[in-house]
Amino acid sequence: METSAHPAPDYPFLEYAELGLDPRLDVARHSGALLRVRLPYAGEAWLATRYHDVRKVLTDPRFSRAAAMGPDVPRQTPDPPFVSTIMDVDRGEHGRLRRLVAVAFTERRVDELRPYVREVTHRLLDDLLRQGPPVDLVRALALPLPMTVICRTLGVPLADRDEFRRWTESLLALRRITAEEFRNVVDALEAYLRDLIRQRRERPTDDLLSALVAARDSGSRLSEQELLSFGVTLLAAGFETTASHIASSTYLLLTRPGLWDGLRAAPERLPSTVEELLRYVPLNGGAGLARVAVADVEFDQVTVRAGEAVFVSTISANRDEDAFPDAGTFRPDREPAPHLAFGWGPHRCLGARLATMELHEALAVLLDRAPALRLAVPPADVSWKTGTILRGPRELPVTW
């Protein structure tokens, strides 16, 4: 294996502010090769930071997610993963599981859901405007909108939202918790879902959880553990990421001169602006999911040997100048391009259409109902999340 004359830097790279990237990502991307990094546990791995390298890792079948579940694979946590989800299986098995849930996220189903998302957004804006400034936009809109939508989609009672949000925050935390602590959170979430599954078996409804229960019970297309894992994954990933993106995107539009007013004057530019927001706004701060090579794979200047782990940085790839001219500049008029905000290839985020639609509707209603929106504090005083996989404002005080 190729090694560097310099010791491998510790990864993940977490020295960033607001919407910036850790400078070490820029250095690695400009080097033209994969970078050798050291994870907190189980040793060293490769890191892909360039656009075409990241896409290669995400699409080449010689890189396995299932193999990354092993105990000796470099990772962030003290203990190896013990719960397998749809994100942790390879093509054949992944395709089987994905087909069972993909029907809920087709373009047609997302379009059918758009009026409901718009209605919820207007209702939240009614409350926000009635309350009067200043208002924390995270608590008033960015968080409750996707939370309400995923509850409706999956079939989770909205009254339980505070409880399951505590669970998902623990699952997304970067802090070093033991396997026992993590297992306790998963056990609590699975117990909650088991009760919902029991209710759906007794009284089926028109939601995704009922559809998954039917897939489990008719033809055994889904095991009971797969059913639980689906619920955990959809619940944990179904709203926190979108909430962070709504908050971060609003922050960017309100802090870059002319952007908010320009959109207000030309709302037809919102679709291209949303795509640029998805490209430009970094959503993660952790190492993400490893993939393990099952055969030797050649890259520029580097051969990844069979058995070696590779991490990818999609936020770095989305700032690659070779893929996006002037990539470090936010350009709302940029021609739509295949960014990697939702990953790429077989494991591309199932909820990409839904998340994009929610971001679009949230901004559209804000521009229409609160055209004079602005930060209620200096940008430097905005509080940002720490100790979690996801990035974004913890609070976003606004006025109008």
Coordinates of C-alpha atoms in Angstrom, one line a residue:
M1 CA 0.0 0.0 0.0
E2 CA 1.2 3.6 -0.7
T3 CA 2.0 5.5 2.4
S4 CA 2.9 9.1 3.1
A5 CA 6.2 10.2 4.6
H6 CA 4.1 12.2 7.0
P7 CA 2.0 10.7 9.8
A8 CA -1.6 10.3 8.9
P9 CA -3.7 13.2 10.3
D10 CA -6.5 12.4 12.7
Y11 CA -9.9 12.3 11.0
P12 CA -12.7 13.5 11.0
F13 CA -11.6 17.1 10.3
L14 CA -13.7 19.3 12.5
E15 CA -11.9 22.7 12.4
Y16 CA -14.5 24.7 10.6
A17 CA -16.8 27.7 11.3
E18 CA -20.3 28.2 10.2
L19 CA -20.6 27.1 6.6
G20 CA -16.9 26.8 5.9
L21 CA -14.9 23.6 5.4
D22 CA -11.9 22.5 7.4
P23 CA -8.9 23.8 5.5
R24 CA -7.3 20.4 5.5
L25 CA -10.1 19.2 3.1
D26 CA -9.1 21.9 0.6
V27 CA -5.4 20.9 0.9
A28 CA -6.3 17.2 0.4
R29 CA -8.6 18.0 -2.6
H30 CA -5.9 20.1 -4.3
S31 CA -3.2 17.4 -3.8
G32 CA -4.8 15.2 -6.5
A33 CA -4.8 12.0 -4.6
L34 CA -6.6 10.1 -1.8
L35 CA -5.3 11.0 1.6
R36 CA -4.3 8.6 4.3
V37 CA -6.1 9.4 7.6
R38 CA -6.3 8.0 11.1
L39 CA -9.7 7.3 12.7
P40 CA -10.2 7.4 16.5
Y41 CA -10.5 3.6 16.6
A42 CA -9.1 0.7 14.6
G43 CA -6.4 2.5 12.7
E44 CA -6.0 4.2 9.3
A45 CA -8.1 4.5 6.2
W46 CA -8.1 6.4 2.9
L47 CA -10.1 9.6 2.4
A48 CA -11.6 10.7 -1.0
T49 CA -12.1 14.4 -1.3
R50 CA -12.3 15.1 -5.1
Y51 CA -15.5 14.9 -6.9
H52 CA -14.7 12.1 -9.4
D53 CA -12.9 10.1 -6.7
V54 CA -15.9 10.3 -4.3
R55 CA -18.3 9.3 -7.1
K56 CA -16.1 6.3 -7.9
V57 CA -16.1 5.1 -4.4
L58 CA -19.9 5.5 -4.2
T59 CA -20.6 3.6 -7.4
D60 CA -17.8 1.0 -7.8
P61 CA -19.1 -2.4 -6.7
R62 CA -15.6 -3.2 -5.5
F63 CA -16.3 -1.1 -2.5
S64 CA -18.6 -2.8 0.1
R65 CA -20.7 -1.3 2.8
A66 CA -21.4 -4.7 4.3
A67 CA -17.7 -5.4 4.8
A68 CA -17.4 -2.1 6.7
M69 CA -19.5 -3.6 9.5
G70 CA -16.5 -5.7 10.7
P71 CA -14.8 -5.2 14.0
D72 CA -11.4 -4.2 12.6
V73 CA -12.7 -1.5 10.2
P74 CA -11.5 2.1 11.1
R75 CA -14.3 4.0 12.8
Q76 CA -15.3 7.0 15.0
T77 CA -16.9 5.0 17.8
P78 CA -15.3 2.8 20.4
D79 CA -17.4 -0.3 19.4
P80 CA -18.2 -1.6 15.9
P81 CA -21.7 -1.2 14.6
F82 CA -24.1 -3.8 15.9
V83 CA -27.3 -2.7 14.1
S84 CA -27.4 -3.2 10.3
T85 CA -29.7 -1.0 8.3
I86 CA -30.4 -0.5 4.6
M87 CA -27.3 1.6 4.4
D88 CA -25.1 -1.3 5.6
V89 CA -25.8 -3.8 2.8
D90 CA -24.6 -4.2 -0.7
R91 CA -26.2 -4.1 -4.1
G92 CA -28.4 -7.3 -4.2
E93 CA -29.7 -7.1 -0.7
H94 CA -29.8 -3.3 -0.8
G95 CA -31.9 -3.4 -4.0
R96 CA -34.4 -5.7 -2.5
L97 CA -34.9 -3.6 0.6
R98 CA -34.9 -0.3 -1.3
R99 CA -37.7 -1.4 -3.7
L100 CA -39.9 -2.1 -0.7
V101 CA -39.8 1.6 0.5
A102 CA -39.0 3.5 -2.7
V103 CA -42.7 3.8 -3.7
A104 CA -43.2 6.3 -0.9
F105 CA -40.5 8.6 -2.3
T106 CA -41.3 8.6 -6.1
E107 CA -41.6 11.9 -7.9
R108 CA -45.4 11.3 -8.1
R109 CA -45.8 10.7 -4.4
V110 CA -43.7 13.7 -3.5
D111 CA -45.7 15.9 -5.8
E112 CA -48.9 14.6 -4.2
L113 CA -47.4 15.5 -0.8
R114 CA -46.5 19.0 -1.8
P115 CA -49.9 20.6 -1.0
Y116 CA -49.7 19.1 2.5
V117 CA -46.1 20.4 3.0
R118 CA -47.2 23.9 1.9
E119 CA -50.2 23.8 4.2
V120 CA -48.1 22.8 7.2
T121 CA -45.5 25.5 6.3
H122 CA -48.3 28.2 6.1
R123 CA -49.7 27.0 9.5
L124 CA -46.2 27.3 11.1
L125 CA -45.8 30.8 9.6
D126 CA -49.2 31.8 11.0
D127 CA -47.9 30.9 14.5
L128 CA -44.5 32.5 13.8
L129 CA -46.1 35.8 12.7
R130 CA -48.7 35.8 15.5
Q131 CA -45.9 35.3 18.0
G132 CA -44.0 38.4 16.8
P133 CA -40.3 38.9 16.6
P134 CA -37.8 37.8 17.5
V135 CA -38.4 34.2 16.8
D136 CA -36.1 31.2 16.7
L137 CA -36.6 29.9 13.2
V138 CA -35.2 26.5 14.0
R139 CA -37.9 25.8 16.6
A140 CA -40.6 27.7 14.8
L141 CA -40.1 26.2 11.3
A142 CA -36.9 24.3 10.4
L143 CA -37.5 21.5 12.8
P144 CA -41.3 21.1 13.0
L145 CA -41.8 21.1 9.3
P146 CA -39.8 18.0 8.4
M147 CA -40.8 16.4 11.7
T148 CA -44.5 16.7 10.8
V149 CA -43.9 15.4 7.3
I150 CA -42.0 12.3 8.3
C151 CA -44.5 11.6 11.0
R152 CA -47.3 11.7 8.4
T153 CA -45.2 9.7 5.8
L154 CA -44.1 7.0 8.2
G155 CA -47.3 7.0 10.4
V156 CA -45.8 8.1 13.7
P157 CA -48.1 10.1 16.1
L158 CA -47.0 13.7 16.1
A159 CA -47.7 13.8 19.8
D160 CA -44.6 11.6 20.4
R161 CA -42.2 13.9 18.5
D162 CA -40.3 15.2 21.5
E163 CA -39.6 11.7 22.7
F164 CA -38.3 10.3 19.4
R165 CA -36.3 13.4 18.7
R166 CA -34.3 12.8 21.9
W167 CA -33.6 9.3 20.6
T168 CA -32.4 10.5 17.2
E169 CA -30.2 13.2 18.7
S170 CA -28.4 10.4 20.6
L171 CA -28.0 8.3 17.5
L172 CA -26.5 11.3 15.6
A173 CA -24.2 12.4 18.4
L174 CA -20.4 12.4 17.8
R175 CA -19.7 12.3 21.5
R176 CA -18.0 9.1 22.6
I177 CA -20.8 6.9 24.1
T178 CA -20.4 3.3 24.9
A179 CA -22.0 0.5 23.0
E180 CA -24.3 -0.1 26.0
E181 CA -25.5 3.5 26.0
F182 CA -26.1 3.4 22.2
R183 CA -27.8 0.0 22.6
N184 CA -30.1 1.4 25.2
V185 CA -31.2 4.2 22.8
V186 CA -31.8 1.7 20.0
D187 CA -33.7 -0.6 22.3
A188 CA -36.0 2.2 23.4
L189 CA -36.6 3.3 19.8
E190 CA -37.2 -0.3 18.6
A191 CA -39.6 -0.9 21.5
Y192 CA -41.5 2.2 20.5
L193 CA -41.7 1.0 16.9
R194 CA -42.7 -2.5 17.9
D195 CA -45.8 -1.0 19.6
L196 CA -46.6 1.0 16.4
I197 CA -46.1 -2.2 14.3
R198 CA -48.5 -4.1 16.6
Q199 CA -51.1 -1.3 16.1
R200 CA -50.7 -1.4 12.3
R201 CA -51.2 -5.2 12.3
E202 CA -54.4 -4.7 14.2
R203 CA -55.6 -1.6 12.3
P204 CA -53.7 -1.0 9.0
T205 CA -53.6 2.6 7.8
D206 CA -52.4 4.5 4.7
D207 CA -48.8 5.1 5.7
L208 CA -45.4 3.8 5.0
L209 CA -45.2 1.8 8.2
S210 CA -48.4 -0.1 7.3
A211 CA -46.9 -0.9 3.9
L212 CA -43.7 -2.2 5.5
V213 CA -45.8 -4.4 7.9
A214 CA -47.7 -5.8 4.9
A215 CA -44.4 -6.5 3.2
R216 CA -43.3 -8.3 6.3
D217 CA -46.5 -10.3 6.7
S218 CA -47.3 -11.2 3.1
G219 CA -44.6 -13.4 1.5
S220 CA -41.9 -12.7 4.2
R221 CA -40.2 -10.2 1.9
L222 CA -39.0 -8.4 5.0
S223 CA -37.7 -9.9 8.3
E224 CA -38.9 -8.5 11.6
Q225 CA -35.5 -7.1 12.3
E226 CA -35.4 -5.5 8.8
L227 CA -38.8 -3.9 9.5
L228 CA -37.5 -2.4 12.8
S229 CA -34.3 -1.3 11.2
F230 CA -36.2 0.5 8.4
G231 CA -38.3 2.3 11.0
V232 CA -35.2 3.4 12.9
T233 CA -33.4 4.6 9.8
L234 CA -36.3 6.5 8.4
L235 CA -37.1 8.1 11.7
A236 CA -33.5 9.0 12.5
A237 CA -32.7 10.4 9.0
G238 CA -36.1 11.6 8.0
F239 CA -36.2 15.0 9.5
E240 CA -32.9 16.1 11.3
T241 CA -31.0 16.5 8.0
T242 CA -33.8 18.5 6.3
A243 CA -34.2 20.6 9.4
S244 CA -30.5 21.4 9.4
H245 CA -30.6 22.3 5.7
I246 CA -33.6 24.6 6.1
A247 CA -31.8 26.5 8.9
S248 CA -28.4 26.7 7.3
S249 CA -29.8 27.7 3.9
T250 CA -31.9 30.5 5.5
Y251 CA -28.8 31.7 7.4
L252 CA -26.8 31.8 4.2
L253 CA -29.5 33.7 2.2
L254 CA -29.9 36.3 5.1
T255 CA -26.2 36.9 5.5
R256 CA -25.0 37.2 1.9
P257 CA -25.8 40.7 0.6
G258 CA -28.5 40.8 -2.0
L259 CA -29.5 37.2 -2.0
W260 CA -32.8 37.4 0.0
D261 CA -33.9 40.6 -1.8
G262 CA -32.9 39.1 -5.2
L263 CA -35.1 36.0 -4.6
R264 CA -37.9 38.1 -3.4
A265 CA -37.8 40.1 -6.6
A266 CA -37.3 37.1 -8.8
P267 CA -39.0 34.1 -7.1
E268 CA -38.7 32.1 -10.4
R269 CA -35.0 31.7 -9.5
L270 CA -35.8 29.7 -6.4
P271 CA -35.4 26.2 -7.9
S272 CA -31.9 26.8 -9.1
T273 CA -31.1 28.6 -5.8
V274 CA -32.2 25.5 -3.9
E275 CA -30.0 23.2 -6.0
E276 CA -27.0 25.6 -5.3
L277 CA -27.9 25.6 -1.6
L278 CA -27.8 21.8 -1.6
R279 CA -24.4 21.8 -3.3
Y280 CA -22.8 24.6 -1.3
V281 CA -24.2 24.2 2.3
P282 CA -22.1 21.5 4.2
L283 CA -24.5 19.3 6.1
N284 CA -22.2 16.8 7.8
G285 CA -19.2 17.2 10.0
G286 CA -18.3 13.6 10.9
A287 CA -16.5 10.8 9.1
G288 CA -19.7 9.3 7.7
L289 CA -19.8 5.6 6.5
A290 CA -16.8 3.7 5.5
R291 CA -16.6 1.3 2.5
V292 CA -14.1 -1.5 2.3
A293 CA -12.4 -2.6 -0.9
V294 CA -13.1 -6.2 -1.9
A295 CA -10.4 -6.0 -4.6
D296 CA -7.6 -3.7 -5.5
V297 CA -8.8 -0.4 -7.0
E298 CA -6.6 2.1 -8.8
F299 CA -6.9 5.9 -8.2
D300 CA -4.5 8.7 -9.3
Q301 CA -1.2 8.1 -7.5
V302 CA -2.8 5.5 -5.1
T303 CA -3.9 1.9 -5.2
V304 CA -6.5 1.0 -2.6
R305 CA -5.7 -2.6 -1.6
A306 CA -8.4 -5.2 -1.0
G307 CA -9.4 -5.0 2.7
E308 CA -8.6 -1.3 3.1
A309 CA -11.3 1.1 4.2
V310 CA -12.2 4.3 2.3
F311 CA -14.2 7.3 3.6
V312 CA -15.6 10.0 1.3
S313 CA -16.2 13.7 1.9
T314 CA -19.2 14.7 -0.2
I315 CA -18.9 18.3 1.2
S316 CA -15.4 18.5 -0.2
A317 CA -16.5 17.0 -3.5
N318 CA -19.2 19.6 -3.8
R319 CA -16.5 22.3 -3.6
D320 CA -14.3 20.7 -6.2
E321 CA -13.3 23.3 -8.8
D322 CA -12.9 20.7 -11.5
A323 CA -16.6 19.8 -11.2
F324 CA -18.0 23.2 -10.3
P325 CA -16.2 26.3 -11.7
D326 CA -15.7 28.9 -9.0
A327 CA -16.9 26.2 -6.5
G328 CA -16.1 28.2 -3.4
T329 CA -18.5 30.9 -4.4
F330 CA -22.3 30.6 -3.8
R331 CA -23.9 31.4 -7.2
P332 CA -27.7 31.2 -7.2
D333 CA -27.7 31.4 -11.0
R334 CA -25.4 28.4 -11.4
E335 CA -26.6 25.9 -14.0
P336 CA -28.0 22.8 -12.3
A337 CA -25.3 20.2 -11.8
P338 CA -25.1 16.7 -10.3
H339 CA -24.1 17.7 -6.8
L340 CA -23.5 15.0 -4.1
A341 CA -25.6 16.4 -1.3
F342 CA -27.6 13.2 -1.2
G343 CA -24.7 10.9 -2.1
W344 CA -24.6 9.0 -5.4
G345 CA -25.1 5.6 -6.9
P346 CA -27.1 2.7 -5.3
H347 CA -27.1 4.2 -1.8
R348 CA -28.2 7.7 -2.9
C349 CA -30.6 9.1 -0.2
L350 CA -34.1 7.7 -0.8
G351 CA -35.7 10.9 0.6
A352 CA -33.7 13.3 -1.8
R353 CA -36.9 14.4 -3.7
L354 CA -38.8 14.9 -0.5
A355 CA -36.0 16.9 1.3
T356 CA -35.5 19.1 -1.8
M357 CA -39.3 19.8 -2.0
E358 CA -39.5 20.7 1.7
L359 CA -36.5 23.1 1.4
H360 CA -38.1 24.7 -1.6
E361 CA -41.6 25.1 0.0
A362 CA -40.1 26.4 3.3
L363 CA -38.2 29.1 1.5
A364 CA -41.0 30.0 -0.9
V365 CA -43.5 30.5 2.0
L366 CA -40.9 32.5 4.0
L367 CA -40.3 34.8 1.0
D368 CA -44.0 35.3 0.5
R369 CA -45.1 35.7 4.1
A370 CA -42.1 37.3 5.6
P371 CA -40.3 39.2 2.8
A372 CA -38.6 41.5 5.3
L373 CA -37.0 38.6 7.2
R374 CA -33.6 39.2 8.7
L375 CA -31.4 38.0 11.5
A376 CA -32.3 39.4 14.9
V377 CA -28.6 39.1 16.0
P378 CA -25.3 39.7 14.4
P379 CA -24.2 36.6 12.3
A380 CA -21.3 36.0 14.7
D381 CA -23.8 35.5 17.5
V382 CA -25.7 32.7 15.9
S383 CA -25.3 29.4 17.9
W384 CA -24.2 26.4 15.9
K385 CA -24.5 22.7 16.7
T386 CA -21.5 20.9 18.2
G387 CA -20.9 17.3 19.0
T388 CA -23.2 15.9 16.3
I389 CA -22.8 14.4 12.9
L390 CA -25.0 17.1 11.4
R391 CA -24.1 20.8 11.0
G392 CA -26.3 23.8 11.2
P393 CA -27.6 26.5 13.5
R394 CA -28.8 25.3 16.9
E395 CA -30.9 28.5 17.1
L396 CA -31.6 31.1 14.4
P397 CA -33.1 34.2 15.9
V398 CA -35.0 36.2 13.2
T399 CA -37.1 39.4 13.0
W400 CA -39.0 41.1 10.2

